[in-house]
Amino acid sequence: DTGLYYDRYLREVIDVLETDTHFREKLQTADVEDIKSGKLSSELDLVSHHIRTRLDELKRQEVSRLRMLIKAKMDAEQGESK
């Protein structure tokens, strides 16, 4: 557990990236701080189109989830102020 609010999303991204042999090797030598900091992002240019497409879909899902949470929080706050 990274302790990050988006830990599930991060784990899904790592699972997808591990399907790429080259990137899996980079992940195996990286520590959690390298992953959290985005240090490995330069390696993303080397992954296949299929993997990039899957990562884009995961990102869309996470952004949608966060938007729903923000909307629910705003709705709850508006309900309390009435």
PDB file of N, CA and C in Angstrom:
ATOM      1  N   ASP A   1       0.847  -1.183   0.000  1.00  0.00           N
ATOM      2  CA  ASP A   1       0.000   0.000   0.000  1.00  0.00           C
ATOM      3  C   ASP A   1       0.889   1.242   0.000  1.00  0.00           C
ATOM      4  N   THR A   2       0.668   2.111  -0.960  1.00  0.00           N
ATOM      5  CA  THR A   2       1.489   3.325  -1.079  1.00  0.00           C
ATOM      6  C   THR A   2       1.028   4.424  -0.146  1.00  0.00           C
ATOM      7  N   GLY A   3      -0.185   4.299   0.383  1.00  0.00           N
ATOM      8  CA  GLY A   3      -0.730   5.344   1.234  1.00  0.00           C
ATOM      9  C   GLY A   3      -1.354   6.472   0.433  1.00  0.00           C
ATOM     10  N   LEU A   4      -1.341   6.346  -0.865  1.00  0.00           N
ATOM     11  CA  LEU A   4      -1.912   7.379  -1.722  1.00  0.00           C
ATOM     12  C   LEU A   4      -3.411   7.152  -1.900  1.00  0.00           C
ATOM     13  N   TYR A   5      -4.153   8.229  -2.067  1.00  0.00           N
ATOM     14  CA  TYR A   5      -5.601   8.153  -2.242  1.00  0.00           C
ATOM     15  C   TYR A   5      -5.956   7.362  -3.504  1.00  0.00           C
ATOM     16  N   TYR A   6      -5.089   7.433  -4.479  1.00  0.00           N
ATOM     17  CA  TYR A   6      -5.343   6.766  -5.762  1.00  0.00           C
ATOM     18  C   TYR A   6      -4.526   5.478  -5.893  1.00  0.00           C
ATOM     19  N   ASP A   7      -4.329   4.783  -4.777  1.00  0.00           N
ATOM     20  CA  ASP A   7      -3.521   3.569  -4.756  1.00  0.00           C
ATOM     21  C   ASP A   7      -4.061   2.503  -5.711  1.00  0.00           C
ATOM     22  N   ARG A   8      -5.374   2.305  -5.741  1.00  0.00           N
ATOM     23  CA  ARG A   8      -5.971   1.289  -6.627  1.00  0.00           C
ATOM     24  C   ARG A   8      -5.639   1.588  -8.079  1.00  0.00           C
ATOM     25  N   TYR A   9      -5.799   2.843  -8.459  1.00  0.00           N
ATOM     26  CA  TYR A   9      -5.485   3.264  -9.833  1.00  0.00           C
ATOM     27  C   TYR A   9      -4.010   3.014 -10.132  1.00  0.00           C
ATOM     28  N   LEU A  10      -3.141   3.362  -9.222  1.00  0.00           N
ATOM     29  CA  LEU A  10      -1.706   3.164  -9.417  1.00  0.00           C
ATOM     30  C   LEU A  10      -1.386   1.688  -9.609  1.00  0.00           C
ATOM     31  N   ARG A  11      -2.014   0.851  -8.815  1.00  0.00           N
ATOM     32  CA  ARG A  11      -1.785  -0.596  -8.942  1.00  0.00           C
ATOM     33  C   ARG A  11      -2.268  -1.117 -10.297  1.00  0.00           C
ATOM     34  N   GLU A  12      -3.399  -0.622 -10.779  1.00  0.00           N
ATOM     35  CA  GLU A  12      -3.894  -1.037 -12.091  1.00  0.00           C
ATOM     36  C   GLU A  12      -2.935  -0.607 -13.194  1.00  0.00           C
ATOM     37  N   VAL A  13      -2.411   0.601 -13.086  1.00  0.00           N
ATOM     38  CA  VAL A  13      -1.443   1.094 -14.066  1.00  0.00           C
ATOM     39  C   VAL A  13      -0.203   0.207 -14.065  1.00  0.00           C
ATOM     40  N   ILE A  14       0.275  -0.137 -12.896  1.00  0.00           N
ATOM     41  CA  ILE A  14       1.460  -0.985 -12.799  1.00  0.00           C
ATOM     42  C   ILE A  14       1.179  -2.365 -13.392  1.00  0.00           C
ATOM     43  N   ASP A  15      -0.010  -2.901 -13.131  1.00  0.00           N
ATOM     44  CA  ASP A  15      -0.362  -4.206 -13.708  1.00  0.00           C
ATOM     45  C   ASP A  15      -0.319  -4.166 -15.232  1.00  0.00           C
ATOM     46  N   VAL A  16      -0.846  -3.103 -15.813  1.00  0.00           N
ATOM     47  CA  VAL A  16      -0.831  -2.966 -17.275  1.00  0.00           C
ATOM     48  C   VAL A  16       0.606  -2.818 -17.772  1.00  0.00           C
ATOM     49  N   LEU A  17       1.377  -1.994 -17.100  1.00  0.00           N
ATOM     50  CA  LEU A  17       2.764  -1.773 -17.527  1.00  0.00           C
ATOM     51  C   LEU A  17       3.613  -3.034 -17.403  1.00  0.00           C
ATOM     52  N   GLU A  18       3.281  -3.881 -16.455  1.00  0.00           N
ATOM     53  CA  GLU A  18       4.046  -5.119 -16.291  1.00  0.00           C
ATOM     54  C   GLU A  18       3.836  -6.107 -17.428  1.00  0.00           C
ATOM     55  N   THR A  19       2.818  -5.881 -18.239  1.00  0.00           N
ATOM     56  CA  THR A  19       2.630  -6.755 -19.406  1.00  0.00           C
ATOM     57  C   THR A  19       3.653  -6.445 -20.495  1.00  0.00           C
ATOM     58  N   ASP A  20       4.339  -5.308 -20.391  1.00  0.00           N
ATOM     59  CA  ASP A  20       5.404  -4.948 -21.316  1.00  0.00           C
ATOM     60  C   ASP A  20       6.739  -5.413 -20.724  1.00  0.00           C
ATOM     61  N   THR A  21       7.446  -6.274 -21.448  1.00  0.00           N
ATOM     62  CA  THR A  21       8.678  -6.880 -20.936  1.00  0.00           C
ATOM     63  C   THR A  21       9.711  -5.834 -20.536  1.00  0.00           C
ATOM     64  N   HIS A  22       9.963  -4.856 -21.396  1.00  0.00           N
ATOM     65  CA  HIS A  22      10.968  -3.828 -21.114  1.00  0.00           C
ATOM     66  C   HIS A  22      10.595  -3.030 -19.861  1.00  0.00           C
ATOM     67  N   PHE A  23       9.344  -2.606 -19.795  1.00  0.00           N
ATOM     68  CA  PHE A  23       8.921  -1.794 -18.658  1.00  0.00           C
ATOM     69  C   PHE A  23       8.904  -2.606 -17.374  1.00  0.00           C
ATOM     70  N   ARG A  24       8.552  -3.904 -17.469  1.00  0.00           N
ATOM     71  CA  ARG A  24       8.559  -4.761 -16.288  1.00  0.00           C
ATOM     72  C   ARG A  24       9.953  -4.808 -15.670  1.00  0.00           C
ATOM     73  N   GLU A  25      10.974  -4.890 -16.516  1.00  0.00           N
ATOM     74  CA  GLU A  25      12.351  -4.889 -16.013  1.00  0.00           C
ATOM     75  C   GLU A  25      12.654  -3.591 -15.263  1.00  0.00           C
ATOM     76  N   LYS A  26      12.201  -2.466 -15.804  1.00  0.00           N
ATOM     77  CA  LYS A  26      12.424  -1.180 -15.140  1.00  0.00           C
ATOM     78  C   LYS A  26      11.696  -1.114 -13.800  1.00  0.00           C
ATOM     79  N   LEU A  27      10.466  -1.644 -13.761  1.00  0.00           N
ATOM     80  CA  LEU A  27       9.693  -1.641 -12.518  1.00  0.00           C
ATOM     81  C   LEU A  27      10.348  -2.504 -11.449  1.00  0.00           C
ATOM     82  N   GLN A  28      10.935  -3.603 -11.860  1.00  0.00           N
ATOM     83  CA  GLN A  28      11.550  -4.502 -10.889  1.00  0.00           C
ATOM     84  C   GLN A  28      12.754  -3.863 -10.203  1.00  0.00           C
ATOM     85  N   THR A  29      13.422  -2.957 -10.897  1.00  0.00           N
ATOM     86  CA  THR A  29      14.592  -2.313 -10.304  1.00  0.00           C
ATOM     87  C   THR A  29      14.250  -0.989  -9.610  1.00  0.00           C
ATOM     88  N   ALA A  30      13.014  -0.522  -9.766  1.00  0.00           N
ATOM     89  CA  ALA A  30      12.600   0.752  -9.168  1.00  0.00           C
ATOM     90  C   ALA A  30      12.075   0.522  -7.754  1.00  0.00           C
ATOM     91  N   ASP A  31      12.170   1.565  -6.929  1.00  0.00           N
ATOM     92  CA  ASP A  31      11.550   1.494  -5.614  1.00  0.00           C
ATOM     93  C   ASP A  31      10.261   2.310  -5.619  1.00  0.00           C
ATOM     94  N   VAL A  32       9.513   2.245  -4.536  1.00  0.00           N
ATOM     95  CA  VAL A  32       8.212   2.910  -4.454  1.00  0.00           C
ATOM     96  C   VAL A  32       8.350   4.418  -4.685  1.00  0.00           C
ATOM     97  N   GLU A  33       9.399   5.014  -4.183  1.00  0.00           N
ATOM     98  CA  GLU A  33       9.595   6.459  -4.360  1.00  0.00           C
ATOM     99  C   GLU A  33       9.792   6.814  -5.835  1.00  0.00           C
ATOM    100  N   ASP A  34      10.487   5.960  -6.592  1.00  0.00           N
ATOM    101  CA  ASP A  34      10.650   6.193  -8.025  1.00  0.00           C
ATOM    102  C   ASP A  34       9.289   6.163  -8.719  1.00  0.00           C
ATOM    103  N   ILE A  35       8.443   5.255  -8.298  1.00  0.00           N
ATOM    104  CA  ILE A  35       7.111   5.137  -8.891  1.00  0.00           C
ATOM    105  C   ILE A  35       6.248   6.330  -8.500  1.00  0.00           C
ATOM    106  N   LYS A  36       6.250   6.679  -7.212  1.00  0.00           N
ATOM    107  CA  LYS A  36       5.448   7.819  -6.733  1.00  0.00           C
ATOM    108  C   LYS A  36       5.871   9.128  -7.395  1.00  0.00           C
ATOM    109  N   SER A  37       7.165   9.310  -7.560  1.00  0.00           N
ATOM    110  CA  SER A  37       7.671  10.581  -8.076  1.00  0.00           C
ATOM    111  C   SER A  37       7.495  10.731  -9.589  1.00  0.00           C
ATOM    112  N   GLY A  38       7.217   9.620 -10.270  1.00  0.00           N
ATOM    113  CA  GLY A  38       7.073   9.695 -11.723  1.00  0.00           C
ATOM    114  C   GLY A  38       8.395   9.579 -12.452  1.00  0.00           C
ATOM    115  N   LYS A  39       9.413   9.166 -11.746  1.00  0.00           N
ATOM    116  CA  LYS A  39      10.749   9.057 -12.334  1.00  0.00           C
ATOM    117  C   LYS A  39      10.768   8.120 -13.546  1.00  0.00           C
ATOM    118  N   LEU A  40       9.881   7.142 -13.545  1.00  0.00           N
ATOM    119  CA  LEU A  40       9.849   6.165 -14.634  1.00  0.00           C
ATOM    120  C   LEU A  40       9.083   6.650 -15.862  1.00  0.00           C
ATOM    121  N   SER A  41       8.520   7.830 -15.802  1.00  0.00           N
ATOM    122  CA  SER A  41       7.668   8.300 -16.903  1.00  0.00           C
ATOM    123  C   SER A  41       8.395   8.396 -18.243  1.00  0.00           C
ATOM    124  N   SER A  42       9.689   8.627 -18.222  1.00  0.00           N
ATOM    125  CA  SER A  42      10.431   8.705 -19.487  1.00  0.00           C
ATOM    126  C   SER A  42      10.421   7.365 -20.215  1.00  0.00           C
ATOM    127  N   GLU A  43      10.227   6.287 -19.483  1.00  0.00           N
ATOM    128  CA  GLU A  43      10.184   4.957 -20.085  1.00  0.00           C
ATOM    129  C   GLU A  43       8.860   4.688 -20.796  1.00  0.00           C
ATOM    130  N   LEU A  44       7.845   5.489 -20.537  1.00  0.00           N
ATOM    131  CA  LEU A  44       6.533   5.270 -21.153  1.00  0.00           C
ATOM    132  C   LEU A  44       6.566   5.446 -22.667  1.00  0.00           C
ATOM    133  N   ASP A  45       7.516   6.225 -23.153  1.00  0.00           N
ATOM    134  CA  ASP A  45       7.635   6.405 -24.597  1.00  0.00           C
ATOM    135  C   ASP A  45       7.970   5.102 -25.309  1.00  0.00           C
ATOM    136  N   LEU A  46       8.467   4.136 -24.581  1.00  0.00           N
ATOM    137  CA  LEU A  46       8.921   2.885 -25.181  1.00  0.00           C
ATOM    138  C   LEU A  46       7.882   1.764 -25.145  1.00  0.00           C
ATOM    139  N   VAL A  47       6.733   1.988 -24.500  1.00  0.00           N
ATOM    140  CA  VAL A  47       5.720   0.929 -24.436  1.00  0.00           C
ATOM    141  C   VAL A  47       4.877   0.924 -25.707  1.00  0.00           C
ATOM    142  N   SER A  48       4.225  -0.204 -25.955  1.00  0.00           N
ATOM    143  CA  SER A  48       3.453  -0.371 -27.197  1.00  0.00           C
ATOM    144  C   SER A  48       2.179   0.483 -27.210  1.00  0.00           C
ATOM    145  N   HIS A  49       1.635   0.649 -28.395  1.00  0.00           N
ATOM    146  CA  HIS A  49       0.406   1.428 -28.574  1.00  0.00           C
ATOM    147  C   HIS A  49      -0.753   0.813 -27.786  1.00  0.00           C
ATOM    148  N   HIS A  50      -0.831  -0.500 -27.789  1.00  0.00           N
ATOM    149  CA  HIS A  50      -1.902  -1.199 -27.065  1.00  0.00           C
ATOM    150  C   HIS A  50      -1.845  -0.862 -25.578  1.00  0.00           C
ATOM    151  N   ILE A  51      -0.669  -0.840 -25.008  1.00  0.00           N
ATOM    152  CA  ILE A  51      -0.515  -0.530 -23.583  1.00  0.00           C
ATOM    153  C   ILE A  51      -0.860   0.924 -23.324  1.00  0.00           C
ATOM    154  N   ARG A  52      -0.425   1.817 -24.194  1.00  0.00           N
ATOM    155  CA  ARG A  52      -0.767   3.241 -24.034  1.00  0.00           C
ATOM    156  C   ARG A  52      -2.282   3.443 -24.084  1.00  0.00           C
ATOM    157  N   THR A  53      -2.948   2.721 -24.970  1.00  0.00           N
ATOM    158  CA  THR A  53      -4.405   2.823 -25.081  1.00  0.00           C
ATOM    159  C   THR A  53      -5.070   2.354 -23.788  1.00  0.00           C
ATOM    160  N   ARG A  54      -4.589   1.259 -23.228  1.00  0.00           N
ATOM    161  CA  ARG A  54      -5.147   0.751 -21.978  1.00  0.00           C
ATOM    162  C   ARG A  54      -4.906   1.724 -20.826  1.00  0.00           C
ATOM    163  N   LEU A  55      -3.727   2.331 -20.797  1.00  0.00           N
ATOM    164  CA  LEU A  55      -3.422   3.337 -19.768  1.00  0.00           C
ATOM    165  C   LEU A  55      -4.341   4.550 -19.906  1.00  0.00           C
ATOM    166  N   ASP A  56      -4.596   4.961 -21.136  1.00  0.00           N
ATOM    167  CA  ASP A  56      -5.514   6.085 -21.361  1.00  0.00           C
ATOM    168  C   ASP A  56      -6.902   5.764 -20.823  1.00  0.00           C
ATOM    169  N   GLU A  57      -7.362   4.528 -21.043  1.00  0.00           N
ATOM    170  CA  GLU A  57      -8.674   4.130 -20.555  1.00  0.00           C
ATOM    171  C   GLU A  57      -8.716   4.114 -19.023  1.00  0.00           C
ATOM    172  N   LEU A  58      -7.672   3.606 -18.402  1.00  0.00           N
ATOM    173  CA  LEU A  58      -7.611   3.621 -16.929  1.00  0.00           C
ATOM    174  C   LEU A  58      -7.653   5.053 -16.402  1.00  0.00           C
ATOM    175  N   LYS A  59      -6.963   5.944 -17.068  1.00  0.00           N
ATOM    176  CA  LYS A  59      -6.938   7.342 -16.634  1.00  0.00           C
ATOM    177  C   LYS A  59      -8.325   7.969 -16.765  1.00  0.00           C
ATOM    178  N   ARG A  60      -9.000   7.695 -17.872  1.00  0.00           N
ATOM    179  CA  ARG A  60     -10.362   8.222 -18.049  1.00  0.00           C
ATOM    180  C   ARG A  60     -11.276   7.726 -16.933  1.00  0.00           C
ATOM    181  N   GLN A  61     -11.156   6.449 -16.584  1.00  0.00           N
ATOM    182  CA  GLN A  61     -11.984   5.881 -15.518  1.00  0.00           C
ATOM    183  C   GLN A  61     -11.689   6.550 -14.179  1.00  0.00           C
ATOM    184  N   GLU A  62     -10.411   6.781 -13.889  1.00  0.00           N
ATOM    185  CA  GLU A  62     -10.040   7.400 -12.617  1.00  0.00           C
ATOM    186  C   GLU A  62     -10.521   8.846 -12.547  1.00  0.00           C
ATOM    187  N   VAL A  63     -10.387   9.575 -13.628  1.00  0.00           N
ATOM    188  CA  VAL A  63     -10.866  10.968 -13.656  1.00  0.00           C
ATOM    189  C   VAL A  63     -12.377  10.996 -13.463  1.00  0.00           C
ATOM    190  N   SER A  64     -13.074  10.075 -14.089  1.00  0.00           N
ATOM    191  CA  SER A  64     -14.525   9.994 -13.921  1.00  0.00           C
ATOM    192  C   SER A  64     -14.887   9.690 -12.467  1.00  0.00           C
ATOM    193  N   ARG A  65     -14.160   8.766 -11.845  1.00  0.00           N
ATOM    194  CA  ARG A  65     -14.401   8.426 -10.435  1.00  0.00           C
ATOM    195  C   ARG A  65     -14.190   9.634  -9.540  1.00  0.00           C
ATOM    196  N   LEU A  66     -13.117  10.373  -9.790  1.00  0.00           N
ATOM    197  CA  LEU A  66     -12.828  11.557  -8.980  1.00  0.00           C
ATOM    198  C   LEU A  66     -13.886  12.643  -9.179  1.00  0.00           C
ATOM    199  N   ARG A  67     -14.340  12.804 -10.399  1.00  0.00           N
ATOM    200  CA  ARG A  67     -15.403  13.793 -10.661  1.00  0.00           C
ATOM    201  C   ARG A  67     -16.681  13.434  -9.910  1.00  0.00           C
ATOM    202  N   MET A  68     -17.012  12.142  -9.885  1.00  0.00           N
ATOM    203  CA  MET A  68     -18.211  11.712  -9.161  1.00  0.00           C
ATOM    204  C   MET A  68     -18.062  11.986  -7.669  1.00  0.00           C
ATOM    205  N   LEU A  69     -16.876  11.744  -7.120  1.00  0.00           N
ATOM    206  CA  LEU A  69     -16.640  12.014  -5.697  1.00  0.00           C
ATOM    207  C   LEU A  69     -16.749  13.501  -5.390  1.00  0.00           C
ATOM    208  N   ILE A  70     -16.199  14.321  -6.255  1.00  0.00           N
ATOM    209  CA  ILE A  70     -16.271  15.774  -6.056  1.00  0.00           C
ATOM    210  C   ILE A  70     -17.714  16.237  -6.114  1.00  0.00           C
ATOM    211  N   LYS A  71     -18.472  15.724  -7.086  1.00  0.00           N
ATOM    212  CA  LYS A  71     -19.882  16.107  -7.207  1.00  0.00           C
ATOM    213  C   LYS A  71     -20.668  15.673  -5.970  1.00  0.00           C
ATOM    214  N   ALA A  72     -20.418  14.453  -5.497  1.00  0.00           N
ATOM    215  CA  ALA A  72     -21.118  13.966  -4.304  1.00  0.00           C
ATOM    216  C   ALA A  72     -20.774  14.829  -3.092  1.00  0.00           C
ATOM    217  N   LYS A  73     -19.515  15.224  -2.972  1.00  0.00           N
ATOM    218  CA  LYS A  73     -19.105  16.076  -1.845  1.00  0.00           C
ATOM    219  C   LYS A  73     -19.775  17.447  -1.942  1.00  0.00           C
ATOM    220  N   MET A  74     -19.805  18.014  -3.135  1.00  0.00           N
ATOM    221  CA  MET A  74     -20.446  19.318  -3.316  1.00  0.00           C
ATOM    222  C   MET A  74     -21.928  19.254  -3.023  1.00  0.00           C
ATOM    223  N   ASP A  75     -22.585  18.163  -3.489  1.00  0.00           N
ATOM    224  CA  ASP A  75     -24.012  17.981  -3.224  1.00  0.00           C
ATOM    225  C   ASP A  75     -24.271  17.859  -1.724  1.00  0.00           C
ATOM    226  N   ALA A  76     -23.408  17.116  -1.019  1.00  0.00           N
ATOM    227  CA  ALA A  76     -23.571  16.946   0.416  1.00  0.00           C
ATOM    228  C   ALA A  76     -23.382  18.267   1.151  1.00  0.00           C
ATOM    229  N   GLU A  77     -22.389  19.056   0.719  1.00  0.00           N
ATOM    230  CA  GLU A  77     -22.149  20.346   1.354  1.00  0.00           C
ATOM    231  C   GLU A  77     -23.300  21.308   1.104  1.00  0.00           C
ATOM    232  N   GLN A  78     -23.887  21.273  -0.076  1.00  0.00           N
ATOM    233  CA  GLN A  78     -25.019  22.135  -0.384  1.00  0.00           C
ATOM    234  C   GLN A  78     -26.235  21.717   0.434  1.00  0.00           C
ATOM    235  N   GLY A  79     -26.385  20.412   0.635  1.00  0.00           N
ATOM    236  CA  GLY A  79     -27.499  19.898   1.439  1.00  0.00           C
ATOM    237  C   GLY A  79     -27.386  20.310   2.894  1.00  0.00           C
ATOM    238  N   GLU A  80     -26.175  20.374   3.401  1.00  0.00           N
ATOM    239  CA  GLU A  80     -25.955  20.777   4.797  1.00  0.00           C
ATOM    240  C   GLU A  80     -26.193  22.267   4.999  1.00  0.00           C
ATOM    241  N   SER A  81     -25.940  23.058   3.973  1.00  0.00           N
ATOM    242  CA  SER A  81     -26.063  24.516   4.127  1.00  0.00           C
ATOM    243  C   SER A  81     -27.495  24.999   3.939  1.00  0.00           C
ATOM    244  N   LYS A  82     -28.399  24.131   3.546  1.00  0.00           N
ATOM    245  CA  LYS A  82     -29.808  24.538   3.333  1.00  0.00           C
ATOM    246  C   LYS A  82     -30.594  24.480   4.601  1.00  0.00           C
TER     247      LYS A  82
END
